[in-house]
Amino acid sequence: MRVPSFDHFSSMVKSAGLLIAGAVIGSAVFMSIFHHNLNSAIIENRELQAENEKLAQDNNNYKKNRNQLSTINKIEVVVESADLDALDKVTEKELERRVRSDLRVVIGLKVSTFAESPHIYQQLLSQKTYHAILDKDYLVNIKTMLLIQNELKVWVIAKDFKRPVM
């Protein structure tokens, strides 16, 4: 009977170690790829939900006001970043949704009524703070408001809101 030598055990331990190290590295690479794909899917899902909500709201407003050509039927919001860093898509879509929700009071309003006093509606969003958007707060100001036929287009500038330290 032959007794295994120490060198034989040493090479088996090295082989087992390399196998385990390869499994750990492979699983780490797999998890990073999986995490990246999941994160991309979540962001795309949020964007599509926001777009779906906007389209459903526009469709409902159109159905209500389709016979009234002289009323505001649609609100389009464009969010721009005041900082050099651009806003991420999720934050941008959430700010668009909240601004559109705040301006929902003008849906169904006669164009002439809006045109007489647009400053009232501009004050709705003047220095407005939106809280808890991906754990940050944003300060929003209106840059431009345009009323084209029965659509209100609003451009807003958003920047990080820094709470004053007391």
Coordinates of C-alpha atoms in Angstrom, one line a residue:
M1 CA 0.0 0.0 0.0
R2 CA 1.3 3.4 -1.0
V3 CA 1.1 6.3 1.4
P4 CA 0.2 9.6 -0.2
S5 CA 3.0 12.2 0.1
F6 CA 2.7 15.6 1.5
D7 CA 3.2 17.1 -1.9
H8 CA 0.1 15.3 -3.2
F9 CA -2.0 16.9 -0.4
S10 CA -0.4 20.3 -1.0
S11 CA -1.3 20.2 -4.6
M12 CA -4.9 19.1 -3.8
V13 CA -5.3 21.9 -1.3
K14 CA -4.0 24.4 -3.9
S15 CA -6.4 23.1 -6.5
A16 CA -9.3 23.3 -4.1
G17 CA -8.3 26.8 -3.2
L18 CA -8.2 27.9 -6.8
L19 CA -11.6 26.3 -7.4
I20 CA -13.1 28.1 -4.5
A21 CA -11.5 31.4 -5.5
G22 CA -12.8 31.1 -9.0
A23 CA -16.3 30.4 -7.7
V24 CA -16.2 33.5 -5.5
I25 CA -14.9 35.7 -8.2
G26 CA -17.4 34.3 -10.7
S27 CA -20.3 34.9 -8.4
A28 CA -19.1 38.4 -7.7
V29 CA -19.0 39.2 -11.4
F30 CA -22.4 37.6 -11.9
M31 CA -23.9 39.6 -9.0
S32 CA -22.5 42.9 -10.3
I33 CA -24.0 42.3 -13.8
F34 CA -27.3 41.3 -12.2
H35 CA -27.4 44.4 -10.0
H36 CA -26.6 46.7 -13.0
N37 CA -29.4 45.1 -15.1
L38 CA -31.9 45.2 -12.2
N39 CA -31.0 48.9 -11.5
S40 CA -31.5 49.7 -15.2
A41 CA -34.9 47.9 -15.3
I42 CA -36.1 49.8 -12.2
I43 CA -35.2 53.2 -13.7
E44 CA -36.9 52.3 -17.0
N45 CA -40.0 51.1 -15.1
R46 CA -40.3 54.3 -13.2
E47 CA -39.9 56.4 -16.4
L48 CA -42.6 54.3 -18.1
Q49 CA -44.9 54.6 -15.1
A50 CA -44.5 58.4 -15.1
E51 CA -45.1 58.6 -18.8
N52 CA -48.1 56.3 -18.6
E53 CA -49.6 58.4 -15.8
K54 CA -49.0 61.6 -17.8
L55 CA -50.6 60.1 -21.0
A56 CA -53.6 58.8 -19.0
Q57 CA -54.1 62.3 -17.4
D58 CA -53.8 64.0 -20.8
N59 CA -56.3 61.6 -22.3
N60 CA -58.8 62.2 -19.5
N61 CA -58.4 65.9 -19.8
Y62 CA -58.8 65.7 -23.6
K63 CA -62.0 63.6 -23.2
K64 CA -63.5 66.1 -20.8
N65 CA -62.6 69.2 -22.8
R66 CA -62.5 68.1 -26.4
N67 CA -65.5 70.1 -27.3
Q68 CA -64.1 73.3 -25.7
L69 CA -61.4 74.6 -28.0
S70 CA -60.8 77.7 -26.0
T71 CA -59.8 75.9 -22.8
I72 CA -56.4 74.6 -21.6
N73 CA -56.4 70.8 -22.1
K74 CA -52.8 69.8 -21.7
I75 CA -49.8 70.7 -19.6
E76 CA -46.3 70.0 -20.7
V77 CA -43.5 70.4 -18.2
V78 CA -39.7 70.5 -18.9
V79 CA -37.4 70.4 -15.9
E80 CA -33.9 71.8 -16.2
S81 CA -31.1 71.7 -13.6
A82 CA -29.8 74.9 -12.2
D83 CA -26.6 73.2 -11.1
L84 CA -23.9 72.1 -13.5
D85 CA -24.8 68.4 -12.7
A86 CA -27.8 67.2 -14.7
L87 CA -30.7 65.6 -12.8
D88 CA -31.1 61.9 -13.1
K89 CA -34.1 60.6 -15.1
V90 CA -36.0 59.4 -12.0
T91 CA -35.7 62.8 -10.2
E92 CA -36.6 64.7 -13.4
K93 CA -39.7 62.6 -14.1
E94 CA -40.8 62.9 -10.4
L95 CA -40.4 66.7 -10.5
E96 CA -42.3 66.9 -13.8
R97 CA -45.1 64.8 -12.3
R98 CA -45.3 67.0 -9.2
V99 CA -45.2 70.3 -11.1
R100 CA -47.9 69.0 -13.5
S101 CA -50.0 68.0 -10.5
D102 CA -49.7 71.5 -8.9
L103 CA -50.7 73.1 -12.2
R104 CA -53.6 70.8 -12.7
V105 CA -55.9 73.6 -11.6
V106 CA -55.5 75.3 -15.0
I107 CA -56.9 72.3 -16.9
G108 CA -60.3 73.3 -18.2
L109 CA -59.6 77.0 -17.6
K110 CA -60.5 79.3 -20.4
V111 CA -57.5 80.5 -22.3
S112 CA -58.6 84.1 -22.0
T113 CA -58.9 83.8 -18.2
F114 CA -55.4 82.4 -18.0
A115 CA -54.0 85.0 -20.4
E116 CA -55.4 87.9 -18.2
S117 CA -53.4 86.9 -15.1
P118 CA -50.6 84.4 -15.8
H119 CA -48.6 85.8 -12.8
I120 CA -51.1 84.1 -10.4
Y121 CA -50.2 80.7 -11.8
Q122 CA -46.5 81.5 -11.9
Q123 CA -46.7 82.2 -8.2
L124 CA -47.9 78.6 -7.6
L125 CA -44.3 77.5 -8.5
S126 CA -42.3 80.5 -7.4
Q127 CA -39.6 79.2 -5.0
K128 CA -41.6 76.0 -4.4
T129 CA -39.8 73.2 -2.5
Y130 CA -40.5 69.6 -3.3
H131 CA -39.5 67.2 -0.6
A132 CA -38.3 63.6 -0.5
I133 CA -37.4 62.9 -4.1
L134 CA -34.8 60.1 -3.8
D135 CA -33.9 61.4 -0.3
K136 CA -33.3 65.0 -1.5
D137 CA -35.3 68.2 -1.6
Y138 CA -35.5 70.5 -4.6
L139 CA -36.3 74.1 -5.0
V140 CA -38.2 74.9 -8.3
N141 CA -38.7 78.2 -10.1
I142 CA -40.5 78.9 -13.3
K143 CA -38.3 79.9 -16.2
T144 CA -40.9 80.2 -18.9
M145 CA -44.6 79.7 -19.4
L146 CA -46.1 79.5 -22.9
L147 CA -49.7 79.1 -23.9
I148 CA -50.0 77.7 -27.3
Q149 CA -53.6 77.1 -28.5
N150 CA -54.9 74.8 -25.7
E151 CA -51.6 73.6 -24.3
L152 CA -49.6 75.2 -21.5
K153 CA -45.9 74.6 -21.7
V154 CA -43.8 75.3 -18.6
W155 CA -40.1 75.2 -18.2
V156 CA -38.8 75.1 -14.6
I157 CA -35.4 75.2 -13.1
A158 CA -34.7 72.8 -10.2
K159 CA -31.8 72.9 -7.8
D160 CA -30.9 71.1 -4.6
F161 CA -32.5 72.7 -1.6
K162 CA -30.1 73.2 1.3
R163 CA -31.9 73.6 4.6
P164 CA -30.7 76.6 6.6
V165 CA -28.6 75.6 9.6
M166 CA -29.8 77.2 12.8

